[in-house]
Short mmCIF file of C-alpha atoms and ligand atoms in Angstrom, two decimals:
data_model
loop_
_atom_site.label_atom_id
_atom_site.label_comp_id
_atom_site.label_asym_id
_atom_site.label_seq_id
_atom_site.Cartn_x
_atom_site.Cartn_y
_atom_site.Cartn_z
CA MET A 896 0.64 11.05 41.28
CA LYS A 897 -0.54 9.26 44.40
CA ASN A 898 -3.66 7.12 44.62
CA PRO A 899 -5.93 9.56 46.44
CA GLY A 900 -7.85 6.73 48.13
CA PHE A 901 -11.32 8.31 48.30
CA GLY A 902 -12.86 5.34 50.00
CA PHE A 903 -14.80 2.29 48.94
CA PHE A 904 -17.00 3.71 46.13
CA THR A 905 -14.17 5.56 44.44
CA ALA A 906 -12.02 2.46 44.67
CA LEU A 907 -14.57 0.56 42.59
CA PHE A 908 -13.79 2.85 39.67
CA VAL A 909 -10.00 2.83 39.96
CA PRO A 910 -8.66 1.03 36.86
CA ARG A 911 -7.30 -2.42 37.67
CA SER A 912 -3.87 -1.48 36.37
CA TRP A 913 -3.51 1.25 38.98
CA ASN A 914 -0.45 0.22 40.93
CA GLY A 915 0.75 2.60 43.58
CA ASP A 916 2.30 5.60 41.83
CA THR A 917 1.87 4.64 38.19
CA MET A 918 -1.00 3.53 36.03
CA THR A 919 -0.27 1.40 32.98
CA ILE A 920 -2.32 2.34 29.94
CA GLY A 921 -2.27 -0.60 27.57
CA LYS A 922 -3.29 -0.70 23.92
CA SER A 923 -6.54 -2.25 22.81
CA THR A 924 -6.45 -5.98 22.17
CA LYS A 925 -7.97 -5.11 18.77
CA LEU A 926 -4.43 -4.13 17.80
CA ASN A 927 -2.91 -7.51 18.58
CA ASN A 928 -1.13 -8.71 15.42
CA VAL A 929 -1.77 -5.44 13.58
CA ARG A 930 1.51 -4.28 12.01
CA TYR A 931 2.64 -1.67 9.53
CA ASP A 932 6.43 -1.92 9.53
CA ILE A 933 6.94 0.42 6.55
CA ARG A 934 6.67 3.07 9.28
CA GLY A 935 7.57 0.73 12.15
CA PRO A 936 10.50 0.21 14.53
CA ILE A 937 13.23 0.53 11.87
CA ALA A 938 11.80 3.85 10.68
CA ASP A 939 11.75 4.95 14.36
CA GLU A 940 15.44 4.12 14.56
CA ALA A 941 16.03 6.22 11.41
CA ASP A 942 14.24 9.14 13.11
CA ARG A 943 16.45 8.69 16.19
CA LEU A 944 19.62 8.70 14.08
CA GLU A 945 18.44 11.81 12.27
CA ARG A 946 17.76 13.63 15.53
CA GLU A 947 21.37 12.86 16.44
CA GLY A 948 22.46 14.62 13.25
CA THR A 949 22.90 11.73 10.78
CA HIS A 950 21.41 12.27 7.32
CA ILE A 951 19.31 9.24 6.35
CA ILE A 952 18.33 8.41 2.77
CA ARG A 953 14.77 7.16 3.16
CA LEU A 954 13.84 4.52 0.63
CA ASN A 955 11.07 3.00 2.74
CA THR A 956 8.08 4.76 1.13
CA GLY A 957 6.99 5.56 -2.42
CA ASN A 958 6.86 9.31 -1.83
CA PRO A 959 8.02 10.97 -5.10
CA ALA A 960 7.60 14.61 -4.00
CA ALA A 961 10.11 13.98 -1.20
CA PHE A 962 12.72 13.49 -3.95
CA GLY A 963 11.69 16.58 -5.88
CA ALA A 964 9.16 15.04 -8.32
CA LYS A 965 7.15 17.87 -9.86
CA ILE A 966 3.46 18.63 -9.37
CA PRO A 967 1.64 19.40 -12.65
CA LEU A 968 0.96 23.14 -13.12
CA SER A 969 -2.73 22.42 -13.76
CA ILE A 970 -2.98 21.14 -10.17
CA ILE A 971 -1.45 24.28 -8.70
CA GLU A 972 -3.88 26.41 -10.72
CA SER A 973 -6.82 24.29 -9.66
CA LEU A 974 -5.75 24.54 -6.01
CA SER A 975 -5.69 28.32 -6.04
CA GLU A 976 -9.00 28.54 -7.95
CA ASN A 977 -10.71 26.31 -5.37
CA ALA A 978 -9.02 27.55 -2.21
CA LYS A 979 -12.07 29.49 -1.01
CA THR A 980 -14.87 27.08 -1.83
CA ALA A 981 -12.85 24.15 -0.44
CA ALA A 982 -13.16 25.66 3.02
CA ALA A 983 -16.62 24.14 3.51
CA TYR A 984 -17.43 20.51 4.31
CA SER A 985 -18.54 18.50 1.30
CA ASN A 986 -21.11 15.74 1.05
CA SER A 987 -19.81 12.67 2.95
CA LYS A 988 -19.35 10.71 -0.28
CA GLY A 989 -17.42 13.61 -1.77
CA LEU A 990 -17.77 16.56 -4.16
CA TYR A 991 -20.24 15.62 -6.88
CA LYS A 992 -18.08 17.00 -9.70
CA ALA A 993 -15.07 15.02 -8.53
CA ARG A 994 -17.10 11.82 -8.30
CA GLU A 995 -18.56 12.44 -11.74
CA ALA A 996 -15.02 12.86 -13.16
CA ILE A 997 -13.91 9.61 -11.48
CA ALA A 998 -16.94 7.74 -12.89
CA GLY A 999 -16.06 9.16 -16.33
CA TYR A 1000 -12.47 7.98 -15.96
CA TYR A 1001 -13.64 4.42 -15.29
CA THR A 1002 -16.13 4.49 -18.16
CA THR A 1003 -13.23 5.21 -20.52
CA ARG A 1004 -11.45 2.22 -18.95
CA GLY A 1005 -14.24 -0.15 -19.88
CA ILE A 1006 -16.15 -0.35 -16.59
CA ALA A 1007 -19.85 -0.43 -17.40
CA ASP A 1008 -22.75 1.38 -15.71
CA ILE A 1009 -20.74 3.44 -13.28
CA THR A 1010 -22.05 6.80 -12.05
CA ALA A 1011 -21.02 9.40 -9.48
CA ASP A 1012 -23.32 7.62 -6.99
CA ASP A 1013 -21.00 4.61 -6.98
CA VAL A 1014 -17.95 6.69 -6.04
CA TYR A 1015 -16.64 7.74 -2.61
CA THR A 1016 -13.70 10.05 -1.99
CA GLY A 1017 -11.32 9.50 0.91
CA ASN A 1018 -8.28 10.86 2.71
CA GLY A 1019 -6.04 8.70 0.57
CA VAL A 1020 -6.83 5.15 -0.46
CA SER A 1021 -5.66 4.14 3.01
CA GLU A 1022 -8.73 5.51 4.75
CA LEU A 1023 -11.09 3.78 2.32
CA ILE A 1024 -9.35 0.41 2.64
CA GLN A 1025 -9.94 0.50 6.38
CA LEU A 1026 -13.46 1.84 6.11
CA SER A 1027 -14.63 -0.64 3.47
CA LEU A 1028 -13.30 -3.63 5.44
CA MET A 1029 -14.72 -2.30 8.70
CA ALA A 1030 -18.18 -2.09 7.11
CA PHE A 1031 -17.83 -5.57 5.58
CA LEU A 1032 -16.25 -8.04 7.99
CA ASN A 1033 -17.65 -10.00 10.90
CA PRO A 1034 -15.39 -11.75 13.42
CA GLY A 1035 -13.64 -14.72 11.81
CA ASP A 1036 -14.53 -13.83 8.19
CA GLU A 1037 -11.63 -14.71 5.93
CA VAL A 1038 -10.09 -12.46 3.30
CA LEU A 1039 -7.62 -13.78 0.72
CA ILE A 1040 -4.69 -11.37 0.52
CA PRO A 1041 -1.52 -11.74 -1.56
CA THR A 1042 1.87 -12.47 -0.07
CA PRO A 1043 3.86 -10.36 -0.51
CA ASP A 1044 1.17 -7.72 0.06
CA TYR A 1045 0.80 -4.03 0.64
CA PRO A 1046 0.55 -4.56 4.40
CA LEU A 1047 -2.33 -2.20 5.08
CA TRP A 1048 -4.66 -4.86 3.63
CA THR A 1049 -3.59 -7.43 6.20
CA ALA A 1050 -3.57 -4.89 9.04
CA ALA A 1051 -7.02 -3.51 8.21
CA THR A 1052 -8.51 -6.99 7.86
CA ILE A 1053 -7.26 -7.97 11.33
CA LEU A 1054 -8.34 -4.63 12.81
CA SER A 1055 -11.83 -5.23 11.42
CA GLY A 1056 -12.06 -8.60 13.15
CA GLY A 1057 -11.36 -10.64 10.02
CA LYS A 1058 -8.73 -13.26 9.30
CA ALA A 1059 -6.08 -12.56 6.68
CA VAL A 1060 -5.35 -15.69 4.65
CA HIS A 1061 -2.34 -15.17 2.39
CA TYR A 1062 -2.17 -16.59 -1.12
CA ILE A 1063 1.19 -16.88 -2.80
CA CYS A 1064 2.43 -14.71 -5.62
CA ASP A 1065 5.09 -16.70 -7.41
CA GLU A 1066 8.45 -15.06 -8.03
CA GLN A 1067 9.27 -17.73 -10.63
CA ALA A 1068 6.16 -16.68 -12.58
CA ASN A 1069 6.75 -12.92 -12.68
CA TRP A 1070 5.21 -12.62 -9.23
CA TYR A 1071 1.72 -13.46 -10.59
CA PRO A 1072 -0.80 -14.94 -8.12
CA ASP A 1073 -0.65 -18.72 -7.83
CA ILE A 1074 -4.17 -19.70 -8.89
CA ALA A 1075 -3.95 -23.22 -7.42
CA ASP A 1076 -2.89 -21.76 -4.07
CA ILE A 1077 -5.86 -19.37 -4.08
CA SER A 1078 -8.29 -22.25 -4.74
CA HIS A 1079 -6.63 -24.35 -2.09
CA LYS A 1080 -7.10 -21.63 0.57
CA ILE A 1081 -10.84 -21.11 0.09
CA THR A 1082 -12.92 -22.20 3.10
CA PRO A 1083 -16.60 -21.76 3.99
CA ARG A 1084 -15.53 -18.56 5.85
CA THR A 1085 -13.86 -16.92 2.81
CA ARG A 1086 -15.77 -13.77 1.85
CA ALA A 1087 -13.44 -11.71 -0.28
CA ILE A 1088 -10.24 -11.58 -2.27
CA VAL A 1089 -7.81 -8.66 -2.49
CA LEU A 1090 -6.05 -8.04 -5.79
CA ILE A 1091 -3.21 -5.52 -6.02
CA SER A 1092 -2.34 -4.86 -9.65
CA PRO A 1093 -0.07 -3.12 -10.48
CA ASN A 1094 1.50 -4.58 -7.40
CA ASN A 1095 3.35 -3.08 -4.49
CA PRO A 1096 5.93 -4.40 -3.57
CA THR A 1097 6.67 -6.56 -6.66
CA GLY A 1098 5.87 -4.19 -9.55
CA ALA A 1099 3.92 -6.95 -11.35
CA VAL A 1100 0.99 -6.11 -13.64
CA TYR A 1101 -1.40 -9.04 -13.86
CA PRO A 1102 -2.28 -10.08 -17.40
CA ARG A 1103 -5.84 -10.62 -18.56
CA ASP A 1104 -5.81 -14.43 -18.24
CA VAL A 1105 -4.67 -14.21 -14.59
CA VAL A 1106 -7.42 -11.70 -13.74
CA GLU A 1107 -9.95 -13.87 -15.57
CA GLN A 1108 -8.95 -16.96 -13.59
CA ILE A 1109 -9.32 -15.05 -10.31
CA ALA A 1110 -12.73 -13.79 -11.49
CA GLU A 1111 -13.76 -17.40 -12.08
CA ILE A 1112 -12.82 -18.33 -8.50
CA ALA A 1113 -14.65 -15.28 -7.11
CA ARG A 1114 -17.73 -16.23 -9.14
CA LYS A 1115 -17.68 -19.85 -8.00
CA HIS A 1116 -17.28 -18.99 -4.31
CA LYS A 1117 -19.34 -15.78 -4.26
CA LEU A 1118 -16.45 -13.57 -3.19
CA VAL A 1119 -16.38 -9.80 -3.16
CA VAL A 1120 -13.28 -8.43 -4.92
CA PHE A 1121 -11.23 -5.59 -3.43
CA SER A 1122 -9.10 -4.31 -6.29
CA ASP A 1123 -6.28 -1.93 -5.34
CA GLU A 1124 -5.32 -0.07 -8.53
CA VAL A 1125 -3.48 2.92 -7.11
CA TYR A 1126 -0.62 2.35 -9.61
CA ASP A 1127 -2.79 1.86 -12.72
CA ARG A 1128 -1.25 4.99 -14.31
CA VAL A 1129 2.30 4.11 -13.25
CA ILE A 1130 2.94 1.29 -15.73
CA ILE A 1131 6.34 1.44 -17.39
CA ASP A 1132 6.52 -1.18 -20.10
CA ASN A 1133 3.42 -0.40 -22.17
CA LEU A 1134 1.55 -3.24 -20.51
CA GLU A 1135 -2.22 -3.30 -20.50
CA HIS A 1136 -3.86 -2.76 -17.10
CA VAL A 1137 -6.81 -5.11 -16.74
CA SER A 1138 -9.27 -4.13 -14.03
CA MET A 1139 -11.38 -6.87 -12.51
CA ALA A 1140 -14.34 -4.46 -12.65
CA ALA A 1141 -14.04 -4.18 -16.44
CA ILE A 1142 -13.95 -7.91 -17.18
CA ALA A 1143 -16.36 -9.21 -14.53
CA PRO A 1144 -19.43 -6.95 -14.25
CA ASP A 1145 -21.33 -9.85 -12.66
CA LEU A 1146 -19.14 -9.60 -9.52
CA LEU A 1147 -19.15 -6.89 -6.85
CA THR A 1148 -15.74 -5.24 -7.16
CA LEU A 1149 -14.56 -2.31 -5.08
CA VAL A 1150 -11.90 -0.42 -7.02
CA PHE A 1151 -9.42 1.73 -5.05
CA ASN A 1152 -7.37 4.52 -6.58
CA GLY A 1153 -6.13 8.06 -6.00
CA LEU A 1154 -3.63 10.76 -6.87
CA SER A 1155 -0.74 9.88 -4.52
CA LYS A 1156 1.28 7.98 -7.07
CA SER A 1157 0.02 9.14 -10.49
CA HIS A 1158 0.44 12.86 -9.71
CA ASN A 1159 3.17 12.79 -7.02
CA LEU A 1160 0.65 14.07 -4.47
CA CYS A 1161 1.01 11.64 -1.55
CA GLY A 1162 0.79 14.44 0.99
CA TYR A 1163 -2.50 15.82 -0.37
CA ARG A 1164 -4.25 12.60 0.69
CA VAL A 1165 -6.58 12.19 -2.30
CA GLY A 1166 -8.11 8.76 -2.79
CA TRP A 1167 -11.34 7.23 -3.99
CA MET A 1168 -13.26 3.98 -4.10
CA ALA A 1169 -15.77 2.92 -6.76
CA LEU A 1170 -18.40 0.26 -6.20
CA CYS A 1171 -18.56 -1.58 -9.51
CA GLY A 1172 -20.48 -4.48 -10.99
CA ASP A 1173 -23.39 -6.32 -9.44
CA LYS A 1174 -24.61 -4.44 -6.38
CA SER A 1175 -28.00 -6.15 -6.26
CA GLY A 1176 -27.32 -8.06 -3.04
CA ALA A 1177 -25.19 -5.38 -1.40
CA SER A 1178 -27.66 -2.77 -0.16
CA GLU A 1179 -26.91 -3.47 3.54
CA TYR A 1180 -23.17 -3.34 2.94
CA ILE A 1181 -23.56 -0.07 1.06
CA SER A 1182 -25.62 1.41 3.89
CA GLY A 1183 -22.79 0.39 6.27
CA ILE A 1184 -20.27 2.19 4.06
CA ASN A 1185 -22.55 5.25 3.92
CA LEU A 1186 -22.74 5.27 7.72
CA LEU A 1187 -18.97 5.07 8.14
CA VAL A 1188 -18.23 7.81 5.59
CA SER A 1189 -20.70 10.06 7.36
CA LEU A 1190 -19.01 9.42 10.73
CA ARG A 1191 -15.84 10.99 9.35
CA LEU A 1192 -17.93 13.86 7.88
CA CYS A 1193 -16.06 14.09 4.56
CA ALA A 1194 -12.62 13.72 3.01
CA ASN A 1195 -10.41 16.80 2.90
CA VAL A 1196 -12.07 19.07 0.36
CA THR A 1197 -8.93 20.84 -0.86
CA GLY A 1198 -7.69 17.49 -2.09
CA GLN A 1199 -11.04 16.60 -3.67
CA SER A 1200 -11.19 19.94 -5.46
CA ILE A 1201 -8.23 19.09 -7.72
CA ILE A 1202 -9.51 15.68 -8.89
CA CYS A 1203 -11.16 17.04 -12.07
CA ALA A 1204 -7.98 18.88 -13.11
CA ALA A 1205 -5.81 15.85 -12.30
CA LEU A 1206 -7.92 13.42 -14.30
CA ASP A 1207 -7.54 15.75 -17.27
CA ASP A 1208 -3.76 15.85 -17.06
CA PHE A 1209 -1.57 12.75 -17.20
CA LYS A 1210 1.17 14.38 -19.28
CA ASN A 1211 3.79 14.50 -16.52
CA THR A 1212 3.30 10.89 -15.47
CA GLN A 1213 3.23 9.61 -19.02
CA ALA A 1214 6.48 11.41 -19.85
CA SER A 1215 8.17 10.00 -16.74
CA LEU A 1216 7.42 6.43 -17.83
CA LYS A 1217 9.16 6.58 -21.22
CA PRO A 1218 12.90 6.11 -21.82
CA GLY A 1219 14.50 9.39 -20.71
CA GLY A 1220 11.72 9.95 -18.14
CA TRP A 1221 12.66 9.91 -14.46
CA ILE A 1222 10.71 6.80 -13.42
CA TYR A 1223 11.88 4.73 -16.41
CA ASP A 1224 15.54 5.72 -16.09
CA ARG A 1225 15.73 5.21 -12.35
CA ARG A 1226 14.04 1.81 -12.58
CA GLU A 1227 16.61 0.77 -15.20
CA CYS A 1228 19.49 2.12 -13.16
CA MET A 1229 18.51 0.52 -9.86
CA TYR A 1230 17.61 -2.82 -11.39
CA LYS A 1231 20.96 -3.02 -13.17
CA ALA A 1232 22.96 -1.92 -10.15
CA LEU A 1233 21.18 -4.24 -7.72
CA THR A 1234 21.31 -7.35 -9.84
CA SER A 1235 25.03 -6.92 -10.48
CA ILE A 1236 25.73 -7.33 -6.74
CA PRO A 1237 26.69 -10.91 -5.82
CA GLY A 1238 23.81 -12.78 -4.17
CA ILE A 1239 21.08 -10.33 -5.24
CA SER A 1240 18.50 -11.25 -7.87
CA ALA A 1241 15.22 -9.59 -8.83
CA VAL A 1242 12.28 -9.75 -11.18
CA LYS A 1243 12.35 -6.48 -13.10
CA PRO A 1244 9.31 -4.45 -12.02
CA SER A 1245 6.98 -3.34 -14.82
CA ALA A 1246 5.10 -0.77 -12.77
CA ALA A 1247 4.77 1.12 -9.48
CA LEU A 1248 7.83 2.51 -7.69
CA TYR A 1249 9.61 -0.45 -6.08
CA ILE A 1250 11.85 -3.46 -6.53
CA PHE A 1251 11.47 -6.51 -4.28
CA PRO A 1252 14.87 -8.23 -4.61
CA LYS A 1253 15.84 -11.63 -3.30
CA ILE A 1254 18.98 -12.00 -1.26
CA ASP A 1255 21.00 -15.18 -1.06
CA THR A 1256 20.58 -15.86 2.66
CA ALA A 1257 23.16 -18.67 2.65
CA MET A 1258 25.82 -16.41 1.14
CA TYR A 1259 25.32 -13.71 3.80
CA ASN A 1260 24.13 -16.03 6.57
CA ILE A 1261 20.91 -14.02 6.95
CA LYS A 1262 18.42 -15.47 9.39
CA ASP A 1263 16.59 -12.28 10.31
CA ASP A 1264 15.66 -9.83 7.55
CA GLU A 1265 14.64 -7.11 9.99
CA GLN A 1266 18.09 -7.25 11.58
CA PHE A 1267 19.58 -7.05 8.08
CA VAL A 1268 17.87 -3.75 7.21
CA LEU A 1269 18.60 -2.40 10.71
CA ASP A 1270 22.30 -3.21 10.34
CA PHE A 1271 22.37 -1.52 6.91
CA LEU A 1272 20.63 1.56 8.32
CA ARG A 1273 23.06 1.88 11.23
CA GLU A 1274 26.14 1.33 9.13
CA LYS A 1275 25.26 3.09 5.87
CA HIS A 1276 22.38 5.41 6.80
CA VAL A 1277 19.90 4.17 4.22
CA LEU A 1278 16.39 3.09 5.21
CA LEU A 1279 14.95 0.04 3.41
CA THR A 1280 12.10 -2.25 4.46
CA HIS A 1281 12.42 -5.97 5.11
CA GLY A 1282 10.38 -8.66 3.36
CA ARG A 1283 8.36 -9.68 6.41
CA THR A 1284 6.84 -6.18 6.39
CA TYR A 1285 4.92 -7.43 3.34
CA ASN A 1286 3.83 -10.61 5.08
CA TRP A 1287 6.46 -12.56 3.19
CA LYS A 1288 7.41 -15.45 5.44
CA GLN A 1289 11.05 -16.15 4.52
CA PRO A 1290 13.84 -13.74 5.56
CA ASP A 1291 15.14 -13.51 1.97
CA HIS A 1292 13.64 -10.33 0.47
CA PHE A 1293 13.63 -6.60 1.00
CA ARG A 1294 11.94 -3.69 -0.73
CA VAL A 1295 13.54 -0.56 -2.06
CA THR A 1296 11.98 2.33 -3.93
CA TYR A 1297 13.83 3.49 -7.03
CA ILE A 1298 12.61 7.11 -6.92
CA PRO A 1299 15.54 8.97 -5.35
CA THR A 1300 17.58 11.26 -7.57
CA MET A 1301 20.06 9.49 -9.82
CA GLU A 1302 23.01 10.71 -7.70
CA GLU A 1303 21.44 9.38 -4.49
CA LEU A 1304 20.49 6.16 -6.18
CA LEU A 1305 24.03 5.45 -7.34
CA GLU A 1306 25.37 6.47 -3.94
CA VAL A 1307 22.95 4.07 -2.21
CA MET A 1308 23.96 1.20 -4.50
CA ASP A 1309 27.65 1.83 -3.75
CA ARG A 1310 26.95 1.82 -0.03
CA PHE A 1311 24.89 -1.38 -0.34
CA GLU A 1312 27.55 -3.25 -2.27
CA ASP A 1313 30.19 -2.14 0.17
CA PHE A 1314 28.03 -3.13 3.17
CA LEU A 1315 27.41 -6.61 1.80
CA LYS A 1316 31.10 -7.29 1.22
CA GLY A 1317 31.68 -7.57 4.93
CA TYR A 1318 28.22 -8.63 6.10
CA ARG A 1319 27.48 -11.95 7.79
CA GLN A 1320 24.85 -12.41 10.51
CA ILE A 1321 26.20 -14.16 13.56
N1 PLP B 1516 -2.35 0.76 -1.92
C1 PLP B 1516 -1.09 0.54 -2.30
C2 PLP B 1516 -0.78 -0.69 -3.09
C3 PLP B 1516 -0.06 1.43 -1.94
O1 PLP B 1516 1.19 1.18 -2.32
C4 PLP B 1516 -0.39 2.57 -1.17
C5 PLP B 1516 0.66 3.50 -0.73
O2 PLP B 1516 1.84 3.32 -0.92
C6 PLP B 1516 -1.73 2.76 -0.80
C7 PLP B 1516 -2.68 1.85 -1.20
C8 PLP B 1516 -2.14 3.96 0.00
O3 PLP B 1516 -2.16 5.11 -0.80
P1 PLP B 1516 -2.73 6.50 -0.33
O4 PLP B 1516 -1.60 7.46 -0.35
O5 PLP B 1516 -3.77 6.86 -1.37
O6 PLP B 1516 -3.33 6.34 1.02
#
């Protein structure tokens, strides 16, 4: 298209980047440093290879239904019962019955004084993470986020104008948060701390004393707690899940959860957020959240309509977590296979759907972990994610989900071992 050149006044409104025949449309500077590499350039390369006809085994996301994990029958029945009424918008905070069921779920988990009014439904937890940080942060506000993290927390903090300050989770200590490091990173600008337990990518479940020590820091420095508990029903080794909201009612804790992982329903996009604990000083923040949920009208109502049925039915998930169940058996199988490969070590995950193994970078001369997963993808057609995706600074980790079928899992491990035999980065 040519610059039509309509004279002086029109020229005033021609974008500065107009340059002869082409106009460059840049991205907003708000996106500088915002990354989400789980679906980033390496996944794009996997798409390209697949378009060329190569079958790729995708182990980059925790998406159980993609590997045939079953949906409980009660959910299917609830979907068909609600198909007609779910056609209308709901209240912006969500269907009352669903929010009441969520409040009931948390009451049974020891969270005091929670009602439907404290609960918001969302299009997955992802939407609510972004929305709650957007309503909360001012430019330069600091949020303490674990490293490794689930990277949406870092991305959404930056997108909301905040500063992500990473505290270390210590591999030598079961990947629990390093309490001294958290204390050390507090500044006058610190306003909140993010806790992800059970954790993605490490599979750690934080014990009571760790959660209590973090509560003490939050109390001392008046921090809001953002507690991501989307895997609280995907705990394998009979460990207790301790929610910050249950042990520290004097703090304001936002609890995030949903049905993606506990009911194999990632694609239905069902999430929620509960405002727990002391809300006495938070009325302005809550009005900000209310404004933002109303701007997106409501979360998808079909998804909301199955929440009551889902919270009544954990049978499938519970069975999958016991020996003989698909999650338990595949975790065992992948952990054993991975850690028998020379130069690979890992903390055995107790929950969630992933392992975050360490690779001996000296043995394989690895300087760039992104290049490592790209090379593996191109040579063996398996998609993993590299450690830096999770804001882990050293190039010595990667994440793999252990949810593929047993045949695929064993096939992937064979390919990985074979790949490493000849692999050295130049
Ligand atoms: N939080 C964690 C720790 C996750 O691992 C994920 C997805 O993998 C999410 C949040 C987002 O979940 P949802 O599907 O509810 O958006």
